XYZ file of C-alpha atoms in Angstrom:
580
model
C -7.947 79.412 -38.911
C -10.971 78.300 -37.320
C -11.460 78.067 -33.900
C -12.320 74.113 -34.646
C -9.172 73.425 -36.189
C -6.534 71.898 -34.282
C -4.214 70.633 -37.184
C -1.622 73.081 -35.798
C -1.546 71.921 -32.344
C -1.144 68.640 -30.330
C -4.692 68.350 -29.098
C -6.184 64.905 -29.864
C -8.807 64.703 -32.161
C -12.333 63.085 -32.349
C -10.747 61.060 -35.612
C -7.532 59.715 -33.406
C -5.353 61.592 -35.413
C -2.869 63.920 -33.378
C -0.409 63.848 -30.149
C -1.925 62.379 -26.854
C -0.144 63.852 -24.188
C 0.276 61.292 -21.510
C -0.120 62.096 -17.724
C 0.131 60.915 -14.985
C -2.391 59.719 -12.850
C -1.996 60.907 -9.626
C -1.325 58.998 -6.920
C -2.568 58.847 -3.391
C -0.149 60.163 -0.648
C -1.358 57.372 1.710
C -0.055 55.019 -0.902
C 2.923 57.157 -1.516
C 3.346 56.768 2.283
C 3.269 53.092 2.476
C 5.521 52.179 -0.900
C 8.361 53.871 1.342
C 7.647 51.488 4.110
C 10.451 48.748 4.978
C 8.333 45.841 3.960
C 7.686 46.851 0.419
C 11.647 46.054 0.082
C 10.501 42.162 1.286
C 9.814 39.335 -1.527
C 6.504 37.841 -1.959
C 4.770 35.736 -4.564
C 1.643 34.474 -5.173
C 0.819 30.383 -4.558
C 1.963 28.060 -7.566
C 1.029 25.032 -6.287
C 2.333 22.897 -9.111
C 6.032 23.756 -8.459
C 5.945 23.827 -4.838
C 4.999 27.427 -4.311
C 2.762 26.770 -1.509
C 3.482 26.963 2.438
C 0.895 24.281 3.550
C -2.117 22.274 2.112
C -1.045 21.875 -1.350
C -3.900 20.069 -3.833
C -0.785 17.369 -4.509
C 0.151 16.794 -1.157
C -0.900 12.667 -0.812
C -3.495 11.332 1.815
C -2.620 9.217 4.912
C -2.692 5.806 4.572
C -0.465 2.762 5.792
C -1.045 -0.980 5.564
C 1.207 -3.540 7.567
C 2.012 -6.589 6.560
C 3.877 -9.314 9.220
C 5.480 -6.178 11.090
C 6.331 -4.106 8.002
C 4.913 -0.764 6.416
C 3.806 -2.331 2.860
C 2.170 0.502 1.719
C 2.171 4.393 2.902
C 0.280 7.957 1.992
C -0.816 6.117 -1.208
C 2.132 4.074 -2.291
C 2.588 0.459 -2.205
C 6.001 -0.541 -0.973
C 7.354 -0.971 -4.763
C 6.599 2.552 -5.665
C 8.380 3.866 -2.841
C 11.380 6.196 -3.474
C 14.201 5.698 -0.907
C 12.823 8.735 1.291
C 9.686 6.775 1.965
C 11.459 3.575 2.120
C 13.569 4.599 5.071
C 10.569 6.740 6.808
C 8.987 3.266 6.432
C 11.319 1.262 7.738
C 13.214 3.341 10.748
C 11.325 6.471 11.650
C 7.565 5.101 12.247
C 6.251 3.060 14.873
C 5.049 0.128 13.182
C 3.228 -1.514 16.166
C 0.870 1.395 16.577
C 0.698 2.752 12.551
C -2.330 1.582 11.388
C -3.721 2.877 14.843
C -2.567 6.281 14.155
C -3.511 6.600 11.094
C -7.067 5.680 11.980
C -7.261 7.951 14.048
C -9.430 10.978 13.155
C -7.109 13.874 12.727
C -9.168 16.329 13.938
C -9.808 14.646 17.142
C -6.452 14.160 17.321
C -5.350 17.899 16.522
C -7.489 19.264 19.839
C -5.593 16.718 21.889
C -2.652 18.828 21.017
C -3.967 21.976 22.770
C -6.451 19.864 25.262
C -4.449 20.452 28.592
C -6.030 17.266 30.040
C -4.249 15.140 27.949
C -0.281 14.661 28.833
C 2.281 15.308 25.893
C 3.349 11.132 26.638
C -0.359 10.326 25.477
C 0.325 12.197 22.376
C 3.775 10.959 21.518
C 2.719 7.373 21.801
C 0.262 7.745 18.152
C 2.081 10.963 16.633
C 5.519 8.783 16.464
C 3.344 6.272 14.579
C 2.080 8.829 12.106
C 2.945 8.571 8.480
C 4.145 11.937 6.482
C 0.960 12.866 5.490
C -0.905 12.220 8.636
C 0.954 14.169 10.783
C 0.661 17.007 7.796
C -3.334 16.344 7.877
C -3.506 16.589 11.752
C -0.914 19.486 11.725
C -3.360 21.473 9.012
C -6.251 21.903 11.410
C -4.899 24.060 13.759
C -4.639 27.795 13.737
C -1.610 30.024 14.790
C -2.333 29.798 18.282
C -3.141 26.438 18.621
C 0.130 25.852 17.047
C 1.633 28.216 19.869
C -0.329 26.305 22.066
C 0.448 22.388 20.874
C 4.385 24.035 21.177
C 4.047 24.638 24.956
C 3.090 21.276 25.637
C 4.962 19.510 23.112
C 8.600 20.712 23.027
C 10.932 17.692 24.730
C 12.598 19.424 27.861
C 10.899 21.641 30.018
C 13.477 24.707 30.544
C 13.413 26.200 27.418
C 16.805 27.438 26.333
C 18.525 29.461 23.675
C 21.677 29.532 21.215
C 24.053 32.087 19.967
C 26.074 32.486 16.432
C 29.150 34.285 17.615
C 31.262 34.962 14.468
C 33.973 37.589 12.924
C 33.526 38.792 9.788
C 38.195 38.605 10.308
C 38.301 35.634 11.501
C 39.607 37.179 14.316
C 40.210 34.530 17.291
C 40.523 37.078 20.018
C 37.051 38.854 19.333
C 35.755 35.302 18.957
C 37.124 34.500 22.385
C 35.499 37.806 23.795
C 32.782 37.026 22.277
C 31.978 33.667 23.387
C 32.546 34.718 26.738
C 29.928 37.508 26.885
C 27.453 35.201 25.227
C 27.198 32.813 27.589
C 27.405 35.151 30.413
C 24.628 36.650 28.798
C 22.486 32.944 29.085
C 23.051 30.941 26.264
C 23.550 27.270 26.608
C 25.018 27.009 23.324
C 27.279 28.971 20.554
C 27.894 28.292 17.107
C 30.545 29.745 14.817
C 31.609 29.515 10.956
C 34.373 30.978 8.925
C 34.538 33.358 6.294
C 38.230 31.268 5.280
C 36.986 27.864 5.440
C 40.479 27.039 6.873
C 40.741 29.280 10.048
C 38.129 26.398 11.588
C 40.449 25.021 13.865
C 41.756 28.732 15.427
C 38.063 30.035 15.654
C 36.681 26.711 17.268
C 40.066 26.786 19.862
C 38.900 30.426 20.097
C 35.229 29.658 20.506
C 35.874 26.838 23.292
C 37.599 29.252 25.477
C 35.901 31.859 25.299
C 32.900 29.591 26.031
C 34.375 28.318 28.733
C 35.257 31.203 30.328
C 31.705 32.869 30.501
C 30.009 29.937 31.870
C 31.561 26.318 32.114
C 29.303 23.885 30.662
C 28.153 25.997 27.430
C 28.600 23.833 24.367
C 30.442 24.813 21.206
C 30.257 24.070 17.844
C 32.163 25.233 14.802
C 30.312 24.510 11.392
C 31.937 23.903 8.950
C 32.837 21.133 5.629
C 31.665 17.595 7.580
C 35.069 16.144 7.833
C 37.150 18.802 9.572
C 33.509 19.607 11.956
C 34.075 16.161 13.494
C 37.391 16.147 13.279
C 37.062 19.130 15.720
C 34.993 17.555 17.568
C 37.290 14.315 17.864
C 39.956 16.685 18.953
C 37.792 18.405 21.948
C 37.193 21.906 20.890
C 33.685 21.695 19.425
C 31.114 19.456 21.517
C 28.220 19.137 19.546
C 27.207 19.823 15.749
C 23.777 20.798 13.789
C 24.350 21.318 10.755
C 24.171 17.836 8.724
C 21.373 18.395 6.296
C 18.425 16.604 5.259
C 15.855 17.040 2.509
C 11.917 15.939 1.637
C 12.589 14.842 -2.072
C 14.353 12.094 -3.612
C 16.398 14.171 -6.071
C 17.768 17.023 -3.620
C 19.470 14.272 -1.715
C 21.299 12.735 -4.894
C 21.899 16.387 -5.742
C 24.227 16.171 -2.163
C 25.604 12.637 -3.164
C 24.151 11.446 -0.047
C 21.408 9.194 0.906
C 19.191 8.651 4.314
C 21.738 5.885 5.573
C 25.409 7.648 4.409
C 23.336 10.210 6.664
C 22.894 7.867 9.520
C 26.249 6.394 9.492
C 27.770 9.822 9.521
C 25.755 10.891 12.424
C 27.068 7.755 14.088
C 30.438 8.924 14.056
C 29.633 11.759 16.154
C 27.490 10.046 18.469
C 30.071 7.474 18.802
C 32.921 9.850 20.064
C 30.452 11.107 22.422
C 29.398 14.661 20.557
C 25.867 15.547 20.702
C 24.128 16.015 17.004
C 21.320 17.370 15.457
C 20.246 17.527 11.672
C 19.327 20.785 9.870
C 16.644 20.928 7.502
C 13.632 24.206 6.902
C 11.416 24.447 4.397
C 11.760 25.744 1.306
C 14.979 24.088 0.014
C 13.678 21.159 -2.259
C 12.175 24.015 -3.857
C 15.633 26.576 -4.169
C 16.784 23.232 -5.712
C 13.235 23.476 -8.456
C 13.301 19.458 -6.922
C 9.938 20.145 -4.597
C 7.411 17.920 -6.784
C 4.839 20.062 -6.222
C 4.045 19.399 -2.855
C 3.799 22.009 -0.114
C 6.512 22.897 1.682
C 5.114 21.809 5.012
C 4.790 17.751 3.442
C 8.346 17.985 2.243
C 9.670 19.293 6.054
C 8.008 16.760 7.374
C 9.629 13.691 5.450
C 12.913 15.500 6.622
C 11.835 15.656 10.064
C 10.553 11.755 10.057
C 14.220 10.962 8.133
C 15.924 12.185 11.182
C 13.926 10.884 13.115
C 14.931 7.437 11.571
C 18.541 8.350 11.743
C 18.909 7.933 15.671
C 19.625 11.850 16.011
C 18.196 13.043 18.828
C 17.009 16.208 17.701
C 16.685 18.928 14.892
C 17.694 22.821 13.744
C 14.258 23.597 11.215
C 11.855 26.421 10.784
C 13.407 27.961 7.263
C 16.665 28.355 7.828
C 19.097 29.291 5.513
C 16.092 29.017 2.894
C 13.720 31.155 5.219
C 13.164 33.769 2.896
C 11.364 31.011 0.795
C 8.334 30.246 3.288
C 7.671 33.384 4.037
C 7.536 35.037 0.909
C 4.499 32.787 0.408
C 0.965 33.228 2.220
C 0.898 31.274 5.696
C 4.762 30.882 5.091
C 5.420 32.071 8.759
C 2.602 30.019 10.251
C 4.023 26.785 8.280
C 7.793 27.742 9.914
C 5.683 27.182 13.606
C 3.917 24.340 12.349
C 7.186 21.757 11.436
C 8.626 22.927 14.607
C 5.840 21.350 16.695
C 5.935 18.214 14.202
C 9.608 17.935 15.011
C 8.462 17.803 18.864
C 5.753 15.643 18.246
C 8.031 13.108 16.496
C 10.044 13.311 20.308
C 12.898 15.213 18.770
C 15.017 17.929 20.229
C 14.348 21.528 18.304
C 16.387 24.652 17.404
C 13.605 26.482 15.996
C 15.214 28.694 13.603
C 14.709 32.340 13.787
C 18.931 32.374 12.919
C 18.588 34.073 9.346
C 17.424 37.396 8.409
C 14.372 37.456 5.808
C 12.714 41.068 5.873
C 13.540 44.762 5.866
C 10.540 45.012 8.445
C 11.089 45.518 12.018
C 7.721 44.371 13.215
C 7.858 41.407 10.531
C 10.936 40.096 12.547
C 9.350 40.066 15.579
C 6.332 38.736 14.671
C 8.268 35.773 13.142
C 9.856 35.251 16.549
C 7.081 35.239 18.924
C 5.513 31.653 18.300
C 8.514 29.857 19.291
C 9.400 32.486 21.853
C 6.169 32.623 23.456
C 5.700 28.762 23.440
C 9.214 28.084 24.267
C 11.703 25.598 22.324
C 14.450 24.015 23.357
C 16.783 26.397 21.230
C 13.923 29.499 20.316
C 16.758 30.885 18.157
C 19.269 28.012 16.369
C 21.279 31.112 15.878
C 20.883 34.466 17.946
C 23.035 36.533 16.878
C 25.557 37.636 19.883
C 27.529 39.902 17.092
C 26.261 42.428 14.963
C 24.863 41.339 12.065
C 27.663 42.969 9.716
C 30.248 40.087 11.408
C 27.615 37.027 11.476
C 28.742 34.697 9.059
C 25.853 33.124 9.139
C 23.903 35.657 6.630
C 23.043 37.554 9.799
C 20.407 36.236 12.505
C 16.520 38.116 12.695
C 18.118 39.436 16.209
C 21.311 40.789 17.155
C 23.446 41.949 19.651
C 22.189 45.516 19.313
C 18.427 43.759 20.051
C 19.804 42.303 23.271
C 18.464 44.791 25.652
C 15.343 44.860 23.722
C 15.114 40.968 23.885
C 15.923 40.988 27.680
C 12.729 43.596 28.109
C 10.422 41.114 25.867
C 11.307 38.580 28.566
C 10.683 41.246 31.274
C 7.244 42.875 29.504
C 5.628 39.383 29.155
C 7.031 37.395 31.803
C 8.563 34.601 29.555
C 11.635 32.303 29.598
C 13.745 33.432 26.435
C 17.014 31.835 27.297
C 19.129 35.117 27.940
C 19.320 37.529 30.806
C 20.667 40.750 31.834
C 24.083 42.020 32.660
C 26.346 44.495 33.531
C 28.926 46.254 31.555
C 31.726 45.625 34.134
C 31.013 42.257 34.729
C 30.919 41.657 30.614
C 34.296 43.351 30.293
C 35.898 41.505 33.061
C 34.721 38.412 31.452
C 35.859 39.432 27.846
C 39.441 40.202 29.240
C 39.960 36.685 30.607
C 38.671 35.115 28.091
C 41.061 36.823 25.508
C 43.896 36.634 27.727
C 43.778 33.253 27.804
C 43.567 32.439 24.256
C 46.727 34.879 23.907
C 48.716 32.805 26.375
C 47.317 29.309 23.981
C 48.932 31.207 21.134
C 51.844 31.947 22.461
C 52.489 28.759 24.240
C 51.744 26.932 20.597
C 54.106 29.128 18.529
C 51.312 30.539 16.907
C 51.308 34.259 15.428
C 50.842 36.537 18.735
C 48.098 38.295 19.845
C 49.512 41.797 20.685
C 48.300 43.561 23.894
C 46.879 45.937 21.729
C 44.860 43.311 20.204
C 43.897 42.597 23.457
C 42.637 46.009 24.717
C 40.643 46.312 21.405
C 38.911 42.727 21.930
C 37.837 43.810 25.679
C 35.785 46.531 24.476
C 35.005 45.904 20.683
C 31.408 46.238 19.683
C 32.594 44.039 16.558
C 35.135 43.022 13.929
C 35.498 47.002 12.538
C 36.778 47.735 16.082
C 39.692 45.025 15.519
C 42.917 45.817 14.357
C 44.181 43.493 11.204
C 46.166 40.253 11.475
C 47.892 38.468 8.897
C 45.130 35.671 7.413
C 48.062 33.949 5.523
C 49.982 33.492 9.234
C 47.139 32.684 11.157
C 45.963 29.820 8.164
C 49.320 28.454 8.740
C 48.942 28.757 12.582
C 45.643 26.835 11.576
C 46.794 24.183 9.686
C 49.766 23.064 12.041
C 47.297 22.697 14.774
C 45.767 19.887 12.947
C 48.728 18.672 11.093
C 50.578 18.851 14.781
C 47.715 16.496 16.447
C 46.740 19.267 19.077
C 43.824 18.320 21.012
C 41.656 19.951 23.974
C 43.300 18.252 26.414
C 46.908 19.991 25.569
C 44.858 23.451 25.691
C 43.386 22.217 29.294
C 47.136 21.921 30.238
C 48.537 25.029 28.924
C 45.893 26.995 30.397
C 46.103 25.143 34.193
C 49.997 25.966 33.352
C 49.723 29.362 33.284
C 47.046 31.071 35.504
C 43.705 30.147 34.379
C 42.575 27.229 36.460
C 39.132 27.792 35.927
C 38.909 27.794 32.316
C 41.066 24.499 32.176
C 38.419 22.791 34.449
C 35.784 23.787 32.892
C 37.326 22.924 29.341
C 38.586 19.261 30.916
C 35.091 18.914 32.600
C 33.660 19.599 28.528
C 36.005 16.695 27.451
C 34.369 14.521 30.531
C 30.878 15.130 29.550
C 31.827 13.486 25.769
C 33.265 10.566 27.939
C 29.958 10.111 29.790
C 28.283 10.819 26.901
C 24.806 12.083 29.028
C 24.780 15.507 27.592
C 23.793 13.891 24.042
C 20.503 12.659 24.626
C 17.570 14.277 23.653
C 17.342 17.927 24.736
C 20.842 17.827 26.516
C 22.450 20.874 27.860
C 24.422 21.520 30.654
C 23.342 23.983 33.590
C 25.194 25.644 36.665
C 28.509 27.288 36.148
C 31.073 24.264 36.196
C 29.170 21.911 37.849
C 28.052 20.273 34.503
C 24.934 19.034 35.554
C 22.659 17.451 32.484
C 19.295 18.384 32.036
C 17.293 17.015 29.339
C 14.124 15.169 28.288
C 15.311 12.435 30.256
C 15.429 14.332 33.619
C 13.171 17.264 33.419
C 10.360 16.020 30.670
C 7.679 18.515 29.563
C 5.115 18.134 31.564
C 2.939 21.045 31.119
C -0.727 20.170 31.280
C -2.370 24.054 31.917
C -1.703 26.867 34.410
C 0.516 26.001 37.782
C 2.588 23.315 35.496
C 5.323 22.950 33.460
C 8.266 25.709 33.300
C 7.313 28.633 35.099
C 9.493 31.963 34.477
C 9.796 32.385 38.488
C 11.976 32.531 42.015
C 15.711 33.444 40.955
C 14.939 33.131 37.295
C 12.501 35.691 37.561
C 13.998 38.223 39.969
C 17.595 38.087 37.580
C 15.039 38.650 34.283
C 13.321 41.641 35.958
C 16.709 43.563 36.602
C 17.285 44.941 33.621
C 19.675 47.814 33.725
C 17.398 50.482 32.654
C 15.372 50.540 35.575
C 15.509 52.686 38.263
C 14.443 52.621 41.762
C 11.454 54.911 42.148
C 12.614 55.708 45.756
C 15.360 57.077 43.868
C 13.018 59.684 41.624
């Protein structure tokens, strides 16, 4: 055999015949490096406009227009008043200004997009045309700033002043005494308000009894709210253990709302019940979900947000929980997803609405992504910068888990600290939290037991004091505490029995505070826009009624300083240096 002939082995051949032996190519380690990083594990597609995958600016998203005829929007964003779908038809007739809509819509939205971040021109100036602003107007005006003009417009436009915060605090059991415990260390800890949810949808009525209490007993005047099916969440509410609720949905198209069997008015009449009994309410929307539903029409997901922002708007509810949400993972798997979550929080201010602005859902795998997400809102300040902090660890929210957690809350507290800024929680000490926790469950044990309900053993007790979470938590029986459950609302027990059991048997304090919770739905003050309570029992309203945004540049608006700033900077790390 030649040395030319190769018939024998594998080596590949100027005629094609033969074996190619494939390889490898090799791979940069830099690249290597960065496939192993936490973000690769993170969703993201490219823009497909035509089905909705686009954050903001989409080529089918309609111009601004509007045409009024004898007091009455006859034509909007391209469509005469025939062609309007019942979205648009309500927007139309409940959510805009018509006195000043033609006005608004004239205006030129660029001019009117540096008003937003012009300091010498007060937020009142801007409500008075942006409330008279069509869908697609506000979109167009929205879609000249960038990220920190958004930041920016946020600081000047959010309703109330004090920014504030709100915690998820759930058990991955059910278990009412860790909710209690809970609940009490969360508001200790600075939150105005706490949510919970089940994981058995029919343990609602012992985790919002739980909840209450515990609420109460960190700080009286921080509301509660259990979310849950509509019915039994204001049934709840009727009853006195939840005081306010979030999480009635809206959506941008048509066809997502007949999905729900609802429509914009079954959605205003329901919100009247709550309103009616005196329980605050805000809708929940977040981009992203008339596309989950393949319903988006093609238009960006910004456009969509904002017809659900202008339908609450038109509802009479006096504020709303967007910026993703449960569909957050949608927004910002997209580009300028993040920047569009910022961008229908500040519509929902500039529509003069009340805003939890998200941040309540986890979306990435990346630590610095998480953050990142956060600091618009928290830097700007919101009403509610998360709609959802997580006051648990993540592996008990039943929420999906929250972007922070209670293992972030020292880190959170030193944000705050580092930069000087008002995020709605502050420091505390361990003793303090455990004496707090021990009341709290203590007094939901003596509730059981004075109801007949299944007892909480001491050693239930002891674990609840100084549980990090639900895997700390001995087990109960679900099927006795369901039927503990269900008598409580088959047996008519209301907040005011649990005010009297609790003044009956030691714990004063938390039956005041409870009874003054049931006073506030009497006075009803707490549910307009922006309404929390402040002080520690003394339930004094503040809201965008009595402390209005007025920030118009440096030495205005809410200042992180005095008391505020002195409790912020004591975080328990730090040491005296005379000390070193």
């Amino acid at each position: 055999m030649s040395e030319d002939d190769t018939s024998a082995d594998n080596t590949p051949r100027t005629d094609g015949s033969g074996e190619v032996e494939e390889t490898t190519p090799r791979r940069s380690k830099r690249f290597e490096a960065l496939d192993e990083r936490a973000v690769t594990q993170d969703g993201f597609v490219n823009e497909w406009p035509e089905v909705g995958f686009v954050a903001m600016e989409s080529p089918n998203d309609p111009d601004p227009s509007v045409t009024v005829e004898d007091g009455q929007i006859v034509e909007m964003d391209g469509k005469t008043r025939e062609e309007f779908d019942f979205i648009d038809r309500f927007i139309a007739d409940y959510a805009i200004n018509v006195d000043k809509a033609e006005e608004a819509v004239a205006t030129d939205s660029l001019e009117f997009a540096r008003k937003l971040v012009d300091i010498n021109v007060p937020r009142s100036e801007v409500v008075e045309l942006s409330t008279a602003m069509t869908p697609a107007k506000l979109v167009e005006v929205i879609n000249h700033l960038d990220m920190a003009e958004i930041i920016m417009a946020m600081k000047k436009m959010r309703t109330r002043q004090t920014p504030g915060n709100q915690a998820h605090v759930t058990s991955l059991k059910d278990n009412a005494a860790q909710i209690a415990a809970d609940a009490a260390e969360a508001t200790l800890r600075g939150f105005y308000e706490v949510e919970t949810t089940v994981g058995v949808a029919r343990m609602a009525p012992l985790n919002a009894l739980a909840l209450q209490i515990g609420a109460q007993t960190g700080r009286g005047g921080t509301l509660p709210q259990c979310a849950v099916e509509e019915a039994t969440e204001l049934e709840l509410g009727m009853r006195g253990m939840t005081s306010y609720a979030e999480t009635v949905s809206v959506y941008g198209t048509e066809d997502v709302f007949k999905d729900g069997d609802d429509t914009p008015w079954s959605k205003a009449f329901l919100a009247s019940g709550y309103a009616s009994r005196g329980l605050k309410m805000r809708y929940t929307s977040g981009a992203g979900s008339e596309l989950n539903m393949g319903q988006a029409e093609g238009k960006s997901m910004l456009y969509l947000e904002t017809r659900c922002i202008l339908v609450t708007k038109g509802c009479g509810v006096q504020g709303l929980q967007n910026g993703g949400i449960s569909c957050i993972a949608i927004p910002t798997s997209v580009p300028a997803g993040v920047k569009e979550v910022a961008a229908e929080n500040l519509i929902t201010m500039m529509a003069d609405l009340e805003v939890a602005s998200g941040n309540d859902q986890t979306f990435t795998h990346s630590e610095k992504r998480r953050t990142a997400r956060m600091m618009p809102q928290f830097l700007a300040g919101t009403d509610f910068i998360f709609s959802g902090y997580s006051a648990v660890p993540n592996y008990d929210n039943m929420f999906a888990g929250s972007t922070f957690d209670s293992y972030d809350f020292d880190e959170y507290n030193i944000l705050q600290r580092d930069l000087q800024v008002e995020g709605g929680t502050k420091p505390v000490d361990e003793e303090t939290v455990l004496e707090y926790r021990e009341r709290a469950v203590k007094a939901l044990q003596t509730v059981f037991e004075e109801l007949g309900f299944p007892p909480i053993s001491d050693e239930e007790v002891e674990a609840a004091i100084y549980a990090d979470g639900s895997k700390d938590m001995p087990d109960r029986s679900v099927s006795e505490d369901i039927k503990a459950a269900e008598e409580l609302m088959e047996e008519g027990v209301t907040g005011a029995d649990v005010v009297k059991i609790l003044a009956a048997n030691g714990f004063e304090d938390i039956a005041e505070n409870m009874l003054g919770m049931l006073k506030g739905r009497v006075a009803g003050d707490y549910i307009q826009t922006s309404g929390i309570f402040v002080g520690d029992g003394e339930f004094d309203v503040v809201s965008a009624v009595n402390d209005p945004n007025e920030y118009q540049g440096p030495g205005t608006g809410h200042r992180l300083e005095g008391e505020a700033w002195e409790e912020k900077k004591s975080v328990r790390f730090a040491v005296d240096p005379e000390d070193i």
